[in-house]
């Protein structure tokens, strides 16, 4: 029985902990905060309950596999999953609106034809066919295998961009998300739909590789799911599965250094000076040089730490509303910006956007409100991280929150007049609570762009030290972080020759 020290209690780190405990290892999780879940948090106020992290689950098969492999009770026996249908409603700058059904390619095509004009559905469907090809080409090395030593193979973009011939000029092929929208989708509203997927994951459509087409493909193929009681219930279920497998948790324990002995990881040092010995260490937080002093564990020569993707955060407004949720309300509405280029320039240039894209979440869940005559609504926008923008400035926070409320009024009738209480959360809060520099949120890994959108591999240069969670391969998001936990457990149990999940 090996002693495993896990740094951080995010969902990816806990997934690794549960799998390792089932394999017979002695696992202890050290978490700097007072609770588990990492970014999957919860805020409660006078009977209103809000998710402060992810609002929906995609690729639920990852979580289902975790529960199948670590106990008798299935995921559905531990939480109540419901499909969100329609998956989303989109409000475009020209006043056009469209609701997209959940996990139905034909339904999405028909909805786009009906709302945007005949031919729109076919263009989107053809794009999704190419996205499926990209998925088939990259799924296993990108998501289901540890990052290979020849990871440069993922530097080539798997998206089969359409070769477009032009009179008197060379032919062109889309290499970025924005170019797909402009050249292949050929409708500003379809382009905004695609751009919105990239932006929601903290990616700049101008530079994100065309392989980001995987993001709408995964959502529209595998569906959007909500956990009754809020997504925090999923984190609770994973935590309880860890406890049932005899994983030990130490909360309020900040790890300041990975202990090295005889050239390998040998434990962790806590902020108070205490050293906990271990045979192996799993780092479930963002890699920092000071965690392994004097060693180049990740970076130069390997996949760099988010070299090409930049960093973005989330600005969230939690609204307690008087008045019942209307019967035909949609769970998720995206109010698109009228000037995407200006928004991207602001977000990824370190400024406050003047016309942000706003995602409005209105779950039909009695557990989120005090009674049927009230409603809990969450507004979210992708923003520059703490640092370039001072999100601690009260006036900056107030003005931007007011802007989100104004724009969200298009999705929620009488929104401003219904507000009872407002809670604002910015990258500054994310940084304070999770330790992520600038409150940045890790995007999923993508192939293409010379490997600039990959994350550090799960296996590091320091023997006995492994990386899990959103800042490790294959990147951020509940599904991707869960996959990282699977890969780390496989590497620890089966050794460096582990070739991935089956």
Short mmCIF file of C-alpha atoms in Angstrom, two decimals:
data_model
loop_
_atom_site.label_atom_id
_atom_site.label_comp_id
_atom_site.label_asym_id
_atom_site.label_seq_id
_atom_site.Cartn_x
_atom_site.Cartn_y
_atom_site.Cartn_z
CA UNK A 1 0.00 0.00 0.00
CA UNK A 2 1.55 3.26 -1.17
CA UNK A 3 0.97 6.57 0.61
CA UNK A 4 -0.47 9.14 -1.79
CA UNK A 5 -0.65 12.87 -0.95
CA UNK A 6 -3.14 14.79 -3.09
CA UNK A 7 -2.86 18.60 -3.16
CA UNK A 8 -6.29 20.20 -3.60
CA UNK A 9 -9.85 18.90 -3.35
CA UNK A 10 -11.16 19.93 -6.77
CA UNK A 11 -13.26 17.43 -8.68
CA UNK A 12 -10.33 16.23 -10.81
CA UNK A 13 -8.11 15.67 -7.79
CA UNK A 14 -10.92 13.89 -5.93
CA UNK A 15 -11.55 11.67 -8.96
CA UNK A 16 -7.91 10.58 -8.82
CA UNK A 17 -8.12 10.09 -5.04
CA UNK A 18 -11.20 7.86 -5.23
CA UNK A 19 -9.73 5.68 -7.97
CA UNK A 20 -6.41 5.34 -6.16
CA UNK A 21 -8.13 4.39 -2.91
CA UNK A 22 -10.08 1.65 -4.69
CA UNK A 23 -6.75 0.37 -6.02
CA UNK A 24 -5.61 -0.13 -2.43
CA UNK A 25 -3.53 3.01 -1.88
CA UNK A 26 -3.56 5.10 1.30
CA UNK A 27 -4.73 8.52 0.10
CA UNK A 28 -4.75 11.84 1.97
CA UNK A 29 -6.08 15.05 0.40
CA UNK A 30 -4.71 18.41 1.59
CA UNK A 31 -7.00 21.37 0.80
CA UNK A 32 -6.15 25.00 1.58
CA UNK A 33 -9.81 26.06 1.98
CA UNK A 34 -12.43 24.85 4.42
CA UNK A 35 -14.31 22.64 1.96
CA UNK A 36 -14.08 20.42 -1.11
CA UNK A 37 -15.03 21.07 -4.72
CA UNK A 38 -12.56 23.71 -5.89
CA UNK A 39 -14.37 25.93 -8.39
CA UNK A 40 -17.60 23.96 -7.98
CA UNK A 41 -18.90 26.15 -5.19
CA UNK A 42 -22.20 27.30 -3.74
CA UNK A 43 -23.60 30.53 -2.35
CA UNK A 44 -26.71 30.65 -0.14
CA UNK A 45 -28.72 33.69 0.92
CA UNK A 46 -32.05 33.66 2.75
CA UNK A 47 -33.35 30.53 1.04
CA UNK A 48 -31.78 31.23 -2.37
CA UNK A 49 -29.07 28.84 -3.58
CA UNK A 50 -26.62 29.51 -6.42
CA UNK A 51 -23.82 27.62 -8.14
CA UNK A 52 -20.65 29.74 -8.19
CA UNK A 53 -18.86 27.54 -10.71
CA UNK A 54 -20.04 25.41 -13.63
CA UNK A 55 -23.80 25.54 -14.13
CA UNK A 56 -24.21 22.51 -16.41
CA UNK A 57 -22.60 19.13 -16.99
CA UNK A 58 -21.48 17.85 -20.39
CA UNK A 59 -20.12 14.38 -21.15
CA UNK A 60 -21.75 12.79 -18.09
CA UNK A 61 -20.18 9.48 -19.12
CA UNK A 62 -16.97 10.63 -17.40
CA UNK A 63 -18.72 10.95 -14.04
CA UNK A 64 -20.71 7.77 -14.59
CA UNK A 65 -17.50 5.84 -15.16
CA UNK A 66 -16.01 7.25 -11.95
CA UNK A 67 -18.93 6.00 -9.89
CA UNK A 68 -19.03 2.61 -11.63
CA UNK A 69 -15.31 2.07 -10.96
CA UNK A 70 -15.31 3.22 -7.33
CA UNK A 71 -18.42 1.72 -5.72
CA UNK A 72 -21.75 -0.06 -6.01
CA UNK A 73 -23.95 3.04 -6.25
CA UNK A 74 -24.19 4.57 -9.71
CA UNK A 75 -24.00 8.31 -10.38
CA UNK A 76 -27.78 8.43 -10.79
CA UNK A 77 -28.21 6.81 -7.36
CA UNK A 78 -26.13 9.59 -5.79
CA UNK A 79 -27.48 12.65 -7.62
CA UNK A 80 -30.49 13.44 -9.80
CA UNK A 81 -29.46 14.30 -13.35
CA UNK A 82 -31.93 16.03 -15.66
CA UNK A 83 -31.49 16.84 -19.33
CA UNK A 84 -31.84 20.54 -20.12
CA UNK A 85 -34.24 20.98 -23.04
CA UNK A 86 -33.96 23.25 -24.87
CA UNK A 87 -30.23 23.15 -24.29
CA UNK A 88 -29.94 26.88 -24.83
CA UNK A 89 -31.66 29.96 -26.20
CA UNK A 90 -29.65 32.52 -28.14
CA UNK A 91 -30.48 36.21 -28.51
CA UNK A 92 -28.50 37.93 -31.26
CA UNK A 93 -27.72 41.60 -31.69
CA UNK A 94 -30.18 42.00 -34.59
CA UNK A 95 -33.06 40.81 -32.39
CA UNK A 96 -33.16 37.28 -33.80
CA UNK A 97 -33.73 34.51 -31.26
CA UNK A 98 -33.39 30.74 -31.53
CA UNK A 99 -33.83 27.89 -29.05
CA UNK A 100 -31.67 24.83 -29.68
CA UNK A 101 -32.95 21.39 -28.57
CA UNK A 102 -30.81 19.11 -26.45
CA UNK A 103 -28.67 16.49 -28.20
CA UNK A 104 -30.54 16.54 -31.50
CA UNK A 105 -28.57 17.37 -34.64
CA UNK A 106 -31.73 17.32 -36.79
CA UNK A 107 -33.59 19.44 -34.24
CA UNK A 108 -30.82 22.05 -34.14
CA UNK A 109 -30.75 22.24 -37.93
CA UNK A 110 -34.53 22.72 -38.11
CA UNK A 111 -34.47 25.37 -35.37
CA UNK A 112 -31.76 27.35 -37.15
CA UNK A 113 -33.62 27.17 -40.45
CA UNK A 114 -36.78 28.42 -38.78
CA UNK A 115 -35.12 31.31 -36.95
CA UNK A 116 -32.27 32.40 -39.21
CA UNK A 117 -33.54 31.39 -42.64
CA UNK A 118 -33.48 28.31 -44.85
CA UNK A 119 -29.94 27.09 -45.40
CA UNK A 120 -28.68 28.12 -41.97
CA UNK A 121 -29.32 24.67 -40.55
CA UNK A 122 -27.48 22.98 -43.42
CA UNK A 123 -24.41 25.21 -43.01
CA UNK A 124 -24.29 24.48 -39.28
CA UNK A 125 -24.87 20.76 -39.89
CA UNK A 126 -22.03 20.63 -42.43
CA UNK A 127 -19.81 22.37 -39.89
CA UNK A 128 -20.78 19.81 -37.24
CA UNK A 129 -19.86 17.00 -39.66
CA UNK A 130 -16.36 18.48 -39.89
CA UNK A 131 -16.31 18.89 -36.11
CA UNK A 132 -17.16 15.20 -35.79
CA UNK A 133 -14.18 14.36 -38.00
CA UNK A 134 -11.97 16.45 -35.71
CA UNK A 135 -13.42 14.59 -32.71
CA UNK A 136 -12.74 11.19 -34.28
CA UNK A 137 -9.16 12.17 -35.17
CA UNK A 138 -8.18 13.66 -31.81
CA UNK A 139 -10.44 12.14 -29.14
CA UNK A 140 -8.12 9.44 -27.89
CA UNK A 141 -4.73 11.24 -27.83
CA UNK A 142 -6.33 14.49 -26.67
CA UNK A 143 -8.72 13.20 -23.99
CA UNK A 144 -8.22 9.52 -23.16
CA UNK A 145 -4.45 9.05 -23.09
CA UNK A 146 -1.70 10.62 -21.01
CA UNK A 147 0.05 13.32 -23.00
CA UNK A 148 2.54 11.49 -25.18
CA UNK A 149 6.22 12.36 -25.29
CA UNK A 150 5.69 13.13 -28.97
CA UNK A 151 2.87 15.53 -28.09
CA UNK A 152 3.88 17.65 -31.09
CA UNK A 153 1.55 15.42 -33.10
CA UNK A 154 -1.28 17.36 -31.40
CA UNK A 155 0.21 20.56 -32.72
CA UNK A 156 -1.48 19.81 -36.03
CA UNK A 157 -5.11 20.89 -36.18
CA UNK A 158 -7.48 17.94 -36.76
CA UNK A 159 -10.29 20.13 -38.06
CA UNK A 160 -10.79 19.55 -41.84
CA UNK A 161 -11.28 23.16 -42.86
CA UNK A 162 -12.95 23.81 -46.19
CA UNK A 163 -10.50 24.85 -48.89
CA UNK A 164 -11.95 27.96 -50.46
CA UNK A 165 -10.79 29.06 -53.88
CA UNK A 166 -10.72 32.78 -54.66
CA UNK A 167 -10.38 34.66 -57.92
CA UNK A 168 -6.95 36.31 -58.31
CA UNK A 169 -5.95 35.40 -54.74
CA UNK A 170 -4.60 32.23 -53.13
CA UNK A 171 -7.08 29.70 -51.74
CA UNK A 172 -7.69 29.92 -47.99
CA UNK A 173 -8.65 27.58 -45.14
CA UNK A 174 -9.90 28.55 -41.70
CA UNK A 175 -7.32 28.10 -38.96
CA UNK A 176 -9.18 29.79 -36.08
CA UNK A 177 -12.67 29.86 -34.64
CA UNK A 178 -13.28 33.37 -35.94
CA UNK A 179 -12.22 32.33 -39.45
CA UNK A 180 -14.61 29.36 -39.41
CA UNK A 181 -17.42 31.74 -38.55
CA UNK A 182 -16.51 34.28 -41.21
CA UNK A 183 -15.54 31.93 -44.06
CA UNK A 184 -17.50 28.70 -43.54
CA UNK A 185 -20.65 29.66 -41.62
CA UNK A 186 -21.04 32.92 -43.56
CA UNK A 187 -23.73 34.35 -41.29
CA UNK A 188 -22.86 36.71 -38.42
CA UNK A 189 -25.40 35.00 -36.17
CA UNK A 190 -24.00 31.51 -36.81
CA UNK A 191 -20.54 32.96 -36.31
CA UNK A 192 -21.66 34.49 -32.98
CA UNK A 193 -23.07 31.11 -31.96
CA UNK A 194 -19.71 29.43 -32.54
CA UNK A 195 -17.70 32.31 -31.06
CA UNK A 196 -19.85 32.08 -27.94
CA UNK A 197 -18.75 28.51 -27.29
CA UNK A 198 -15.08 29.54 -27.43
CA UNK A 199 -15.56 32.63 -25.27
CA UNK A 200 -17.53 30.71 -22.64
CA UNK A 201 -14.48 28.47 -22.20
CA UNK A 202 -12.15 31.45 -21.86
CA UNK A 203 -10.80 31.24 -25.42
CA UNK A 204 -10.22 34.13 -27.82
CA UNK A 205 -12.01 33.26 -31.08
CA UNK A 206 -9.40 35.23 -33.05
CA UNK A 207 -6.60 32.89 -31.97
CA UNK A 208 -8.30 29.70 -30.71
CA UNK A 209 -7.51 26.90 -33.18
CA UNK A 210 -10.22 25.55 -35.46
CA UNK A 211 -10.22 22.36 -33.37
CA UNK A 212 -12.30 24.29 -30.82
CA UNK A 213 -15.15 23.04 -33.02
CA UNK A 214 -15.06 20.10 -30.60
CA UNK A 215 -16.74 22.25 -27.95
CA UNK A 216 -20.15 22.69 -29.67
CA UNK A 217 -19.84 19.17 -31.07
CA UNK A 218 -19.53 17.60 -27.61
CA UNK A 219 -22.39 19.65 -26.20
CA UNK A 220 -24.79 19.04 -29.08
CA UNK A 221 -23.88 15.33 -29.33
CA UNK A 222 -23.77 14.28 -25.68
CA UNK A 223 -26.23 16.82 -24.29
CA UNK A 224 -26.46 19.33 -21.47
CA UNK A 225 -27.32 18.07 -17.98
CA UNK A 226 -28.24 19.75 -14.71
CA UNK A 227 -27.92 18.27 -11.22
CA UNK A 228 -30.98 18.94 -9.06
CA UNK A 229 -29.98 20.97 -6.04
CA UNK A 230 -27.21 22.61 -8.06
CA UNK A 231 -23.91 21.41 -9.47
CA UNK A 232 -22.42 21.55 -5.99
CA UNK A 233 -24.36 18.32 -5.38
CA UNK A 234 -22.07 16.59 -7.86
CA UNK A 235 -19.00 17.73 -5.92
CA UNK A 236 -20.66 16.49 -2.71
CA UNK A 237 -21.31 13.08 -4.27
CA UNK A 238 -17.68 12.75 -5.41
CA UNK A 239 -16.45 13.81 -1.96
CA UNK A 240 -18.71 11.29 -0.25
CA UNK A 241 -17.50 8.57 -2.61
CA UNK A 242 -13.93 9.43 -1.58
CA UNK A 243 -14.85 9.25 2.10
CA UNK A 244 -16.59 5.91 1.57
CA UNK A 245 -13.37 4.61 0.02
CA UNK A 246 -11.46 5.79 3.13
CA UNK A 247 -9.75 8.79 1.59
CA UNK A 248 -8.63 11.16 4.35
CA UNK A 249 -9.23 14.91 3.96
CA UNK A 250 -7.30 17.64 5.76
CA UNK A 251 -8.98 21.03 5.26
CA UNK A 252 -7.36 24.38 6.01
CA UNK A 253 -4.04 22.80 5.03
CA UNK A 254 -2.09 24.87 2.51
CA UNK A 255 0.76 23.01 0.83
CA UNK A 256 3.73 25.31 0.25
CA UNK A 257 6.23 22.80 -1.11
CA UNK A 258 6.52 19.33 -2.60
CA UNK A 259 9.20 17.52 -0.61
CA UNK A 260 11.92 15.91 -2.72
CA UNK A 261 14.16 13.09 -1.48
CA UNK A 262 16.62 11.00 -3.45
CA UNK A 263 15.47 12.59 -6.69
CA UNK A 264 11.76 11.90 -6.35
CA UNK A 265 8.64 13.36 -4.70
CA UNK A 266 8.51 12.21 -1.09
CA UNK A 267 5.73 14.21 0.55
CA UNK A 268 4.40 17.71 1.12
CA UNK A 269 5.26 20.58 3.43
CA UNK A 270 2.36 22.57 4.91
CA UNK A 271 2.25 26.29 5.66
CA UNK A 272 2.86 25.66 9.36
CA UNK A 273 6.07 23.77 8.65
CA UNK A 274 4.67 20.28 9.13
CA UNK A 275 5.90 17.69 6.64
CA UNK A 276 3.65 14.81 5.58
CA UNK A 277 5.64 12.00 4.01
CA UNK A 278 4.29 10.19 0.97
CA UNK A 279 5.43 7.75 -1.67
CA UNK A 280 3.77 9.75 -4.44
CA UNK A 281 2.24 13.23 -4.76
CA UNK A 282 -0.68 14.30 -6.96
CA UNK A 283 -0.79 18.04 -7.63
CA UNK A 284 -4.42 19.02 -8.22
CA UNK A 285 -3.88 22.80 -8.38
CA UNK A 286 -2.24 25.09 -10.92
CA UNK A 287 1.48 24.26 -11.20
CA UNK A 288 3.76 26.93 -9.68
CA UNK A 289 7.58 26.95 -9.72
CA UNK A 290 7.76 27.55 -5.95
CA UNK A 291 6.02 24.25 -5.23
CA UNK A 292 9.14 22.36 -6.34
CA UNK A 293 12.03 24.76 -5.57
CA UNK A 294 15.16 24.40 -7.65
CA UNK A 295 13.64 21.97 -10.16
CA UNK A 296 12.34 22.45 -13.68
CA UNK A 297 9.42 20.03 -13.40
CA UNK A 298 7.20 21.35 -16.16
CA UNK A 299 7.62 23.97 -18.84
CA UNK A 300 10.57 24.42 -21.20
CA UNK A 301 11.04 21.33 -23.33
CA UNK A 302 7.63 20.02 -22.34
CA UNK A 303 4.19 21.47 -22.90
CA UNK A 304 4.30 25.05 -21.54
CA UNK A 305 1.82 26.24 -18.96
CA UNK A 306 -0.92 27.86 -21.07
CA UNK A 307 1.55 29.52 -23.43
CA UNK A 308 -0.77 30.48 -26.23
CA UNK A 309 -4.22 30.72 -24.76
CA UNK A 310 -3.94 33.68 -22.45
CA UNK A 311 -6.08 33.66 -19.34
CA UNK A 312 -9.62 34.78 -18.64
CA UNK A 313 -11.84 34.83 -15.59
CA UNK A 314 -15.55 34.83 -14.79
CA UNK A 315 -17.69 37.69 -13.54
CA UNK A 316 -20.86 36.37 -11.96
CA UNK A 317 -23.94 38.16 -10.62
CA UNK A 318 -26.24 36.14 -8.34
CA UNK A 319 -29.76 37.57 -8.27
CA UNK A 320 -32.48 36.79 -5.74
CA UNK A 321 -35.75 37.69 -7.46
CA UNK A 322 -39.32 38.19 -6.34
CA UNK A 323 -41.93 36.66 -8.60
CA UNK A 324 -42.35 33.17 -10.00
CA UNK A 325 -40.33 31.77 -12.88
CA UNK A 326 -42.60 31.78 -15.94
CA UNK A 327 -43.65 28.34 -17.19
CA UNK A 328 -41.92 28.67 -20.57
CA UNK A 329 -38.65 30.05 -19.20
CA UNK A 330 -35.46 28.54 -20.64
CA UNK A 331 -32.77 27.17 -18.33
CA UNK A 332 -29.89 28.83 -20.23
CA UNK A 333 -30.03 31.91 -22.44
CA UNK A 334 -27.01 33.49 -24.13
CA UNK A 335 -27.34 37.19 -24.91
CA UNK A 336 -24.69 37.72 -27.59
CA UNK A 337 -22.59 40.85 -27.95
CA UNK A 338 -23.28 43.17 -30.84
CA UNK A 339 -19.54 43.70 -31.31
CA UNK A 340 -17.66 40.47 -30.72
CA UNK A 341 -14.31 41.82 -31.89
CA UNK A 342 -14.45 44.70 -29.40
CA UNK A 343 -15.40 42.31 -26.61
CA UNK A 344 -12.50 39.97 -27.37
CA UNK A 345 -10.10 42.89 -27.58
CA UNK A 346 -11.21 44.04 -24.13
CA UNK A 347 -11.27 40.65 -22.41
CA UNK A 348 -7.94 39.42 -23.75
CA UNK A 349 -6.37 42.87 -23.69
CA UNK A 350 -6.92 43.33 -19.96
CA UNK A 351 -9.83 45.77 -20.02
CA UNK A 352 -13.51 45.84 -19.07
CA UNK A 353 -15.77 45.02 -22.02
CA UNK A 354 -18.46 47.56 -22.83
CA UNK A 355 -20.86 45.16 -24.53
CA UNK A 356 -20.29 41.71 -23.03
CA UNK A 357 -21.85 38.39 -23.96
CA UNK A 358 -23.99 37.33 -20.99
CA UNK A 359 -25.11 33.82 -20.08
CA UNK A 360 -28.31 33.72 -18.03
CA UNK A 361 -29.07 30.59 -15.97
CA UNK A 362 -32.61 30.08 -14.66
CA UNK A 363 -32.86 26.51 -13.29
CA UNK A 364 -36.36 25.18 -12.66
CA UNK A 365 -35.30 23.73 -9.31
CA UNK A 366 -37.27 24.20 -6.06
CA UNK A 367 -34.05 23.63 -4.11
CA UNK A 368 -32.64 26.93 -5.39
CA UNK A 369 -35.40 29.23 -4.10
CA UNK A 370 -37.34 29.74 -0.85
CA UNK A 371 -40.71 29.08 -2.52
CA UNK A 372 -42.52 29.09 -5.86
CA UNK A 373 -43.01 32.86 -5.71
CA UNK A 374 -39.29 33.57 -5.99
CA UNK A 375 -36.48 32.72 -8.42
CA UNK A 376 -32.69 32.41 -8.31
CA UNK A 377 -30.95 33.67 -11.46
CA UNK A 378 -27.24 33.66 -12.31
CA UNK A 379 -25.58 35.97 -14.85
CA UNK A 380 -22.08 35.19 -16.10
CA UNK A 381 -19.62 36.88 -18.46
CA UNK A 382 -16.06 36.01 -19.46
CA UNK A 383 -13.74 38.82 -18.38
CA UNK A 384 -10.09 39.78 -18.00
CA UNK A 385 -8.48 38.31 -14.87
CA UNK A 386 -7.70 40.11 -11.65
CA UNK A 387 -4.57 42.20 -12.14
CA UNK A 388 -5.06 43.80 -15.55
CA UNK A 389 -8.47 44.84 -14.17
CA UNK A 390 -8.89 45.66 -10.47
CA UNK A 391 -12.01 43.65 -9.71
CA UNK A 392 -11.72 44.62 -6.05
CA UNK A 393 -12.66 48.20 -6.96
CA UNK A 394 -16.24 48.66 -5.72
CA UNK A 395 -17.22 51.06 -8.49
CA UNK A 396 -15.82 48.83 -11.26
CA UNK A 397 -17.73 45.88 -9.82
CA UNK A 398 -20.96 47.82 -9.47
CA UNK A 399 -20.88 49.28 -12.98
CA UNK A 400 -20.13 45.98 -14.68
CA UNK A 401 -22.78 44.13 -12.65
CA UNK A 402 -25.30 46.78 -13.63
CA UNK A 403 -24.33 46.33 -17.28
CA UNK A 404 -24.91 42.57 -17.04
CA UNK A 405 -28.32 43.12 -15.45
CA UNK A 406 -29.24 45.56 -18.22
CA UNK A 407 -28.28 43.09 -20.96
CA UNK A 408 -29.89 40.13 -19.20
CA UNK A 409 -33.20 41.99 -19.14
CA UNK A 410 -33.71 40.75 -22.70
CA UNK A 411 -33.91 37.21 -21.31
CA UNK A 412 -35.77 37.74 -18.00
CA UNK A 413 -38.99 39.80 -18.11
CA UNK A 414 -39.00 42.69 -15.62
CA UNK A 415 -35.61 41.65 -14.29
CA UNK A 416 -34.44 44.88 -12.68
CA UNK A 417 -37.75 45.52 -10.87
CA UNK A 418 -37.74 41.97 -9.44
CA UNK A 419 -34.35 42.11 -7.73
CA UNK A 420 -34.37 41.57 -3.97
CA UNK A 421 -30.66 40.95 -3.44
CA UNK A 422 -27.51 41.00 -5.55
CA UNK A 423 -24.27 39.13 -4.90
CA UNK A 424 -21.25 39.87 -7.09
CA UNK A 425 -18.39 37.45 -7.64
CA UNK A 426 -15.34 38.31 -9.73
CA UNK A 427 -11.92 36.85 -10.58
CA UNK A 428 -10.72 38.46 -7.33
CA UNK A 429 -12.97 36.11 -5.34
CA UNK A 430 -11.93 33.16 -7.50
CA UNK A 431 -8.27 33.91 -6.81
CA UNK A 432 -8.86 34.22 -3.07
CA UNK A 433 -10.88 31.01 -2.81
CA UNK A 434 -9.04 28.69 -5.21
CA UNK A 435 -5.54 30.14 -5.31
CA UNK A 436 -5.61 30.38 -9.12
CA UNK A 437 -3.48 33.36 -10.19
CA UNK A 438 -5.70 36.22 -11.28
CA UNK A 439 -8.77 34.07 -10.72
CA UNK A 440 -8.20 32.56 -14.16
CA UNK A 441 -10.34 29.59 -15.18
CA UNK A 442 -8.56 26.83 -17.15
CA UNK A 443 -9.95 26.12 -20.63
CA UNK A 444 -10.03 22.61 -22.11
CA UNK A 445 -7.00 21.41 -24.05
CA UNK A 446 -7.13 21.75 -27.83
CA UNK A 447 -5.06 20.32 -30.65
CA UNK A 448 -3.52 22.66 -33.22
CA UNK A 449 -1.66 25.99 -32.99
CA UNK A 450 1.63 24.15 -32.57
CA UNK A 451 0.57 22.72 -29.21
CA UNK A 452 0.04 26.12 -27.58
CA UNK A 453 -3.39 25.08 -26.28
CA UNK A 454 -2.25 21.90 -24.56
CA UNK A 455 -1.74 21.63 -20.81
CA UNK A 456 1.22 20.12 -18.92
CA UNK A 457 1.19 16.33 -18.97
CA UNK A 458 0.00 14.27 -16.01
CA UNK A 459 3.47 12.73 -15.67
CA UNK A 460 6.14 15.26 -14.63
CA UNK A 461 9.93 15.31 -14.77
CA UNK A 462 10.10 14.66 -11.03
CA UNK A 463 9.48 10.94 -10.43
CA UNK A 464 6.53 10.37 -8.12
CA UNK A 465 4.86 13.72 -8.90
CA UNK A 466 1.70 13.77 -11.03
CA UNK A 467 -0.61 16.52 -12.26
CA UNK A 468 -4.42 16.33 -12.13
CA UNK A 469 -7.29 18.81 -12.45
CA UNK A 470 -8.12 21.60 -14.85
CA UNK A 471 -4.58 22.96 -15.17
CA UNK A 472 -3.24 19.58 -16.29
CA UNK A 473 -3.87 17.48 -19.39
CA UNK A 474 -6.57 17.39 -20.80
CA UNK A 475 -7.62 20.74 -19.33
CA UNK A 476 -10.49 22.55 -17.65
CA UNK A 477 -14.17 21.76 -17.24
CA UNK A 478 -15.89 19.08 -15.19
CA UNK A 479 -15.54 16.35 -17.82
CA UNK A 480 -11.94 17.13 -18.72
CA UNK A 481 -10.85 17.43 -15.08
CA UNK A 482 -12.51 14.09 -14.39
CA UNK A 483 -10.55 12.56 -17.26
CA UNK A 484 -7.31 13.88 -15.74
CA UNK A 485 -8.12 12.02 -12.53
CA UNK A 486 -8.59 8.81 -14.50
CA UNK A 487 -5.25 9.25 -16.27
CA UNK A 488 -3.31 10.01 -13.07
CA UNK A 489 -4.76 6.97 -11.30
CA UNK A 490 -3.78 4.80 -14.27
CA UNK A 491 -0.22 6.15 -14.28
CA UNK A 492 0.20 5.59 -10.53
CA UNK A 493 -1.27 2.09 -10.51
CA UNK A 494 0.00 0.75 -13.86
CA UNK A 495 3.19 2.79 -14.17
CA UNK A 496 4.57 5.04 -16.85
CA UNK A 497 3.58 2.52 -19.53
CA UNK A 498 -0.13 3.22 -18.93
CA UNK A 499 -1.64 3.98 -22.34
CA UNK A 500 -4.99 5.41 -21.35
CA UNK A 501 -8.54 4.50 -20.44
CA UNK A 502 -10.51 1.94 -22.38
#
